């Protein structure tokens, strides 16, 4: 745990939050700026910043909680769907790994922005596949 990290403080109960579930590895709490009612953040209690730093047990805990929360959101809010999102690098505004899980409704204003057509990534799928295979294996 990093005492300077707000995510660590939230996940370990040092800062008041609306916790809905926790176990020895993770804490699930309501986002203070929810996209929709029921927007939950799942955070490891150990200081982790990026997804590739997460050990298997913590990852299991995160996604087990995500499934449990998804079931709860569906029961409570009867949404049209559930979205999950994780932001890394400069897009991780908390500086601590967290997975967003939130209910979605048609017309709620949240949207996926399609890639700019000028990046031409779709034309390089075969090349990209080989590049990733070589780096993953």
PDB file of C-alpha atoms in Angstrom:
ATOM      1  CA  UNK A   1       0.000   0.000   0.000  1.00  0.00           C
ATOM      2  CA  UNK A   2       1.178   3.493  -0.814  1.00  0.00           C
ATOM      3  CA  UNK A   3       0.210   6.039   1.831  1.00  0.00           C
ATOM      4  CA  UNK A   4       0.297   8.816  -0.792  1.00  0.00           C
ATOM      5  CA  UNK A   5      -2.105   6.981  -3.137  1.00  0.00           C
ATOM      6  CA  UNK A   6      -5.783   7.951  -2.919  1.00  0.00           C
ATOM      7  CA  UNK A   7      -6.742   4.589  -4.464  1.00  0.00           C
ATOM      8  CA  UNK A   8      -4.878   2.733  -1.703  1.00  0.00           C
ATOM      9  CA  UNK A   9      -6.501   4.940   0.915  1.00  0.00           C
ATOM     10  CA  UNK A  10      -9.978   4.286  -0.513  1.00  0.00           C
ATOM     11  CA  UNK A  11      -9.424   0.546  -0.953  1.00  0.00           C
ATOM     12  CA  UNK A  12      -8.094   0.169   2.592  1.00  0.00           C
ATOM     13  CA  UNK A  13     -10.721   2.247   4.397  1.00  0.00           C
ATOM     14  CA  UNK A  14      -8.493   5.206   5.229  1.00  0.00           C
ATOM     15  CA  UNK A  15     -10.759   7.587   3.308  1.00  0.00           C
ATOM     16  CA  UNK A  16     -14.513   7.422   3.671  1.00  0.00           C
ATOM     17  CA  UNK A  17     -16.271   5.803   0.714  1.00  0.00           C
ATOM     18  CA  UNK A  18     -19.555   4.090  -0.091  1.00  0.00           C
ATOM     19  CA  UNK A  19     -18.227   0.513   0.016  1.00  0.00           C
ATOM     20  CA  UNK A  20     -20.616  -2.128  -1.302  1.00  0.00           C
ATOM     21  CA  UNK A  21     -18.335  -5.183  -1.083  1.00  0.00           C
ATOM     22  CA  UNK A  22     -14.824  -6.094  -0.025  1.00  0.00           C
ATOM     23  CA  UNK A  23     -12.640  -9.068   0.707  1.00  0.00           C
ATOM     24  CA  UNK A  24      -8.957  -9.518   1.584  1.00  0.00           C
ATOM     25  CA  UNK A  25      -7.806  -8.495  -1.931  1.00  0.00           C
ATOM     26  CA  UNK A  26     -10.261  -5.891  -3.280  1.00  0.00           C
ATOM     27  CA  UNK A  27     -12.726  -3.181  -2.323  1.00  0.00           C
ATOM     28  CA  UNK A  28     -15.783  -2.239  -4.392  1.00  0.00           C
ATOM     29  CA  UNK A  29     -17.182   1.233  -3.905  1.00  0.00           C
ATOM     30  CA  UNK A  30     -19.554   3.647  -5.569  1.00  0.00           C
ATOM     31  CA  UNK A  31     -17.953   6.165  -7.916  1.00  0.00           C
ATOM     32  CA  UNK A  32     -18.435   9.725  -6.587  1.00  0.00           C
ATOM     33  CA  UNK A  33     -19.051  10.967 -10.152  1.00  0.00           C
ATOM     34  CA  UNK A  34     -21.246   8.159 -11.500  1.00  0.00           C
ATOM     35  CA  UNK A  35     -21.979   7.731 -15.196  1.00  0.00           C
ATOM     36  CA  UNK A  36     -25.271   6.158 -14.054  1.00  0.00           C
ATOM     37  CA  UNK A  37     -26.669   5.246 -10.658  1.00  0.00           C
ATOM     38  CA  UNK A  38     -24.902   2.157  -9.373  1.00  0.00           C
ATOM     39  CA  UNK A  39     -21.508   2.972 -10.982  1.00  0.00           C
ATOM     40  CA  UNK A  40     -18.965   0.903  -9.037  1.00  0.00           C
ATOM     41  CA  UNK A  41     -15.166   0.957  -8.885  1.00  0.00           C
ATOM     42  CA  UNK A  42     -13.328  -2.267  -8.066  1.00  0.00           C
ATOM     43  CA  UNK A  43      -9.872  -1.601  -6.575  1.00  0.00           C
ATOM     44  CA  UNK A  44      -7.106  -3.852  -5.298  1.00  0.00           C
ATOM     45  CA  UNK A  45      -6.096  -3.188  -1.712  1.00  0.00           C
ATOM     46  CA  UNK A  46      -2.439  -3.594  -2.715  1.00  0.00           C
ATOM     47  CA  UNK A  47      -0.921  -0.700  -4.672  1.00  0.00           C
ATOM     48  CA  UNK A  48      -1.227  -1.620  -8.339  1.00  0.00           C
ATOM     49  CA  UNK A  49      -1.246   0.929 -11.136  1.00  0.00           C
ATOM     50  CA  UNK A  50      -1.485  -0.982 -14.425  1.00  0.00           C
ATOM     51  CA  UNK A  51      -3.410  -4.111 -15.393  1.00  0.00           C
ATOM     52  CA  UNK A  52      -0.213  -6.001 -16.272  1.00  0.00           C
ATOM     53  CA  UNK A  53       0.981  -5.659 -12.662  1.00  0.00           C
ATOM     54  CA  UNK A  54      -1.947  -7.644 -11.225  1.00  0.00           C
ATOM     55  CA  UNK A  55      -1.272 -11.121  -9.887  1.00  0.00           C
ATOM     56  CA  UNK A  56      -3.652 -13.933 -10.855  1.00  0.00           C
ATOM     57  CA  UNK A  57      -5.408 -14.155  -7.483  1.00  0.00           C
ATOM     58  CA  UNK A  58      -6.178 -10.441  -7.429  1.00  0.00           C
ATOM     59  CA  UNK A  59      -7.356 -10.570 -11.049  1.00  0.00           C
ATOM     60  CA  UNK A  60      -9.695 -13.441 -10.136  1.00  0.00           C
ATOM     61  CA  UNK A  61     -11.009 -11.397  -7.221  1.00  0.00           C
ATOM     62  CA  UNK A  62     -11.583  -8.355  -9.462  1.00  0.00           C
ATOM     63  CA  UNK A  63     -13.517 -10.259 -12.112  1.00  0.00           C
ATOM     64  CA  UNK A  64     -15.417 -12.418  -9.637  1.00  0.00           C
ATOM     65  CA  UNK A  65     -16.572  -9.200  -7.966  1.00  0.00           C
ATOM     66  CA  UNK A  66     -17.389  -7.696 -11.386  1.00  0.00           C
ATOM     67  CA  UNK A  67     -19.715 -10.626 -12.138  1.00  0.00           C
ATOM     68  CA  UNK A  68     -21.330 -10.369  -8.699  1.00  0.00           C
ATOM     69  CA  UNK A  69     -21.787  -6.605  -9.069  1.00  0.00           C
ATOM     70  CA  UNK A  70     -23.195  -7.033 -12.568  1.00  0.00           C
ATOM     71  CA  UNK A  71     -25.842  -9.405 -11.216  1.00  0.00           C
ATOM     72  CA  UNK A  72     -26.649  -6.930  -8.443  1.00  0.00           C
ATOM     73  CA  UNK A  73     -26.908  -3.980 -10.829  1.00  0.00           C
ATOM     74  CA  UNK A  74     -29.267  -5.927 -13.076  1.00  0.00           C
ATOM     75  CA  UNK A  75     -31.454  -6.883 -10.104  1.00  0.00           C
ATOM     76  CA  UNK A  76     -31.533  -3.347  -8.654  1.00  0.00           C
ATOM     77  CA  UNK A  77     -31.789  -1.174 -11.746  1.00  0.00           C
ATOM     78  CA  UNK A  78     -32.971  -3.430 -14.617  1.00  0.00           C
ATOM     79  CA  UNK A  79     -30.607  -1.685 -17.064  1.00  0.00           C
ATOM     80  CA  UNK A  80     -30.415  -2.320 -20.787  1.00  0.00           C
ATOM     81  CA  UNK A  81     -26.866  -3.574 -20.224  1.00  0.00           C
ATOM     82  CA  UNK A  82     -23.699  -3.378 -18.144  1.00  0.00           C
ATOM     83  CA  UNK A  83     -20.410  -1.788 -19.212  1.00  0.00           C
ATOM     84  CA  UNK A  84     -16.971  -2.417 -17.753  1.00  0.00           C
ATOM     85  CA  UNK A  85     -14.018  -0.167 -18.407  1.00  0.00           C
ATOM     86  CA  UNK A  86     -10.429   0.169 -17.234  1.00  0.00           C
ATOM     87  CA  UNK A  87      -8.148   3.057 -18.139  1.00  0.00           C
ATOM     88  CA  UNK A  88      -4.368   2.785 -18.104  1.00  0.00           C
ATOM     89  CA  UNK A  89      -1.370   5.032 -18.541  1.00  0.00           C
ATOM     90  CA  UNK A  90      -2.168   8.723 -18.747  1.00  0.00           C
ATOM     91  CA  UNK A  91      -5.880   7.849 -18.784  1.00  0.00           C
ATOM     92  CA  UNK A  92      -5.746   6.345 -15.272  1.00  0.00           C
ATOM     93  CA  UNK A  93      -6.785   9.483 -13.404  1.00  0.00           C
ATOM     94  CA  UNK A  94      -6.505   7.804  -9.987  1.00  0.00           C
ATOM     95  CA  UNK A  95      -2.961   6.426 -10.321  1.00  0.00           C
ATOM     96  CA  UNK A  96      -4.266   3.123  -8.917  1.00  0.00           C
ATOM     97  CA  UNK A  97      -5.794   0.263 -10.896  1.00  0.00           C
ATOM     98  CA  UNK A  98      -9.589   0.309 -10.879  1.00  0.00           C
ATOM     99  CA  UNK A  99     -12.247  -1.362 -12.973  1.00  0.00           C
ATOM    100  CA  UNK A 100     -15.446   0.586 -13.628  1.00  0.00           C
ATOM    101  CA  UNK A 101     -18.671  -1.458 -13.660  1.00  0.00           C
ATOM    102  CA  UNK A 102     -21.823   0.482 -14.398  1.00  0.00           C
ATOM    103  CA  UNK A 103     -25.379  -0.003 -15.636  1.00  0.00           C
ATOM    104  CA  UNK A 104     -26.261   1.296 -19.070  1.00  0.00           C
ATOM    105  CA  UNK A 105     -29.537   2.400 -20.582  1.00  0.00           C
ATOM    106  CA  UNK A 106     -30.291   3.242 -24.156  1.00  0.00           C
ATOM    107  CA  UNK A 107     -29.882   6.994 -24.638  1.00  0.00           C
ATOM    108  CA  UNK A 108     -27.964   7.506 -21.364  1.00  0.00           C
ATOM    109  CA  UNK A 109     -25.399   9.704 -23.115  1.00  0.00           C
ATOM    110  CA  UNK A 110     -22.395   7.457 -22.543  1.00  0.00           C
ATOM    111  CA  UNK A 111     -20.860   6.487 -25.875  1.00  0.00           C
ATOM    112  CA  UNK A 112     -17.956   4.671 -27.426  1.00  0.00           C
ATOM    113  CA  UNK A 113     -16.211   6.986 -29.830  1.00  0.00           C
ATOM    114  CA  UNK A 114     -15.281   5.200 -33.038  1.00  0.00           C
ATOM    115  CA  UNK A 115     -11.672   5.358 -34.152  1.00  0.00           C
ATOM    116  CA  UNK A 116     -10.701   8.079 -36.532  1.00  0.00           C
ATOM    117  CA  UNK A 117     -10.752   6.652 -40.064  1.00  0.00           C
ATOM    118  CA  UNK A 118      -7.417   8.313 -40.860  1.00  0.00           C
ATOM    119  CA  UNK A 119      -5.476   5.990 -38.539  1.00  0.00           C
ATOM    120  CA  UNK A 120      -5.930   3.169 -41.094  1.00  0.00           C
ATOM    121  CA  UNK A 121      -5.377   0.472 -38.441  1.00  0.00           C
ATOM    122  CA  UNK A 122      -8.008  -1.724 -40.067  1.00  0.00           C
ATOM    123  CA  UNK A 123      -5.758  -2.007 -43.143  1.00  0.00           C
ATOM    124  CA  UNK A 124      -2.920  -3.471 -41.047  1.00  0.00           C
ATOM    125  CA  UNK A 125      -4.752  -6.248 -39.142  1.00  0.00           C
ATOM    126  CA  UNK A 126      -2.529  -9.090 -40.422  1.00  0.00           C
ATOM    127  CA  UNK A 127       0.646  -7.113 -39.685  1.00  0.00           C
ATOM    128  CA  UNK A 128      -0.632  -6.057 -36.270  1.00  0.00           C
ATOM    129  CA  UNK A 129      -1.571  -9.657 -35.435  1.00  0.00           C
ATOM    130  CA  UNK A 130       1.973 -10.883 -36.123  1.00  0.00           C
ATOM    131  CA  UNK A 131       3.539  -7.999 -34.213  1.00  0.00           C
ATOM    132  CA  UNK A 132       1.433  -8.764 -31.135  1.00  0.00           C
ATOM    133  CA  UNK A 133       1.955 -12.527 -31.341  1.00  0.00           C
ATOM    134  CA  UNK A 134       5.740 -11.975 -31.402  1.00  0.00           C
ATOM    135  CA  UNK A 135       5.592  -9.733 -28.321  1.00  0.00           C
ATOM    136  CA  UNK A 136       3.134 -11.826 -26.317  1.00  0.00           C
ATOM    137  CA  UNK A 137       4.820 -15.190 -26.844  1.00  0.00           C
TER     138      UNK A 137
END
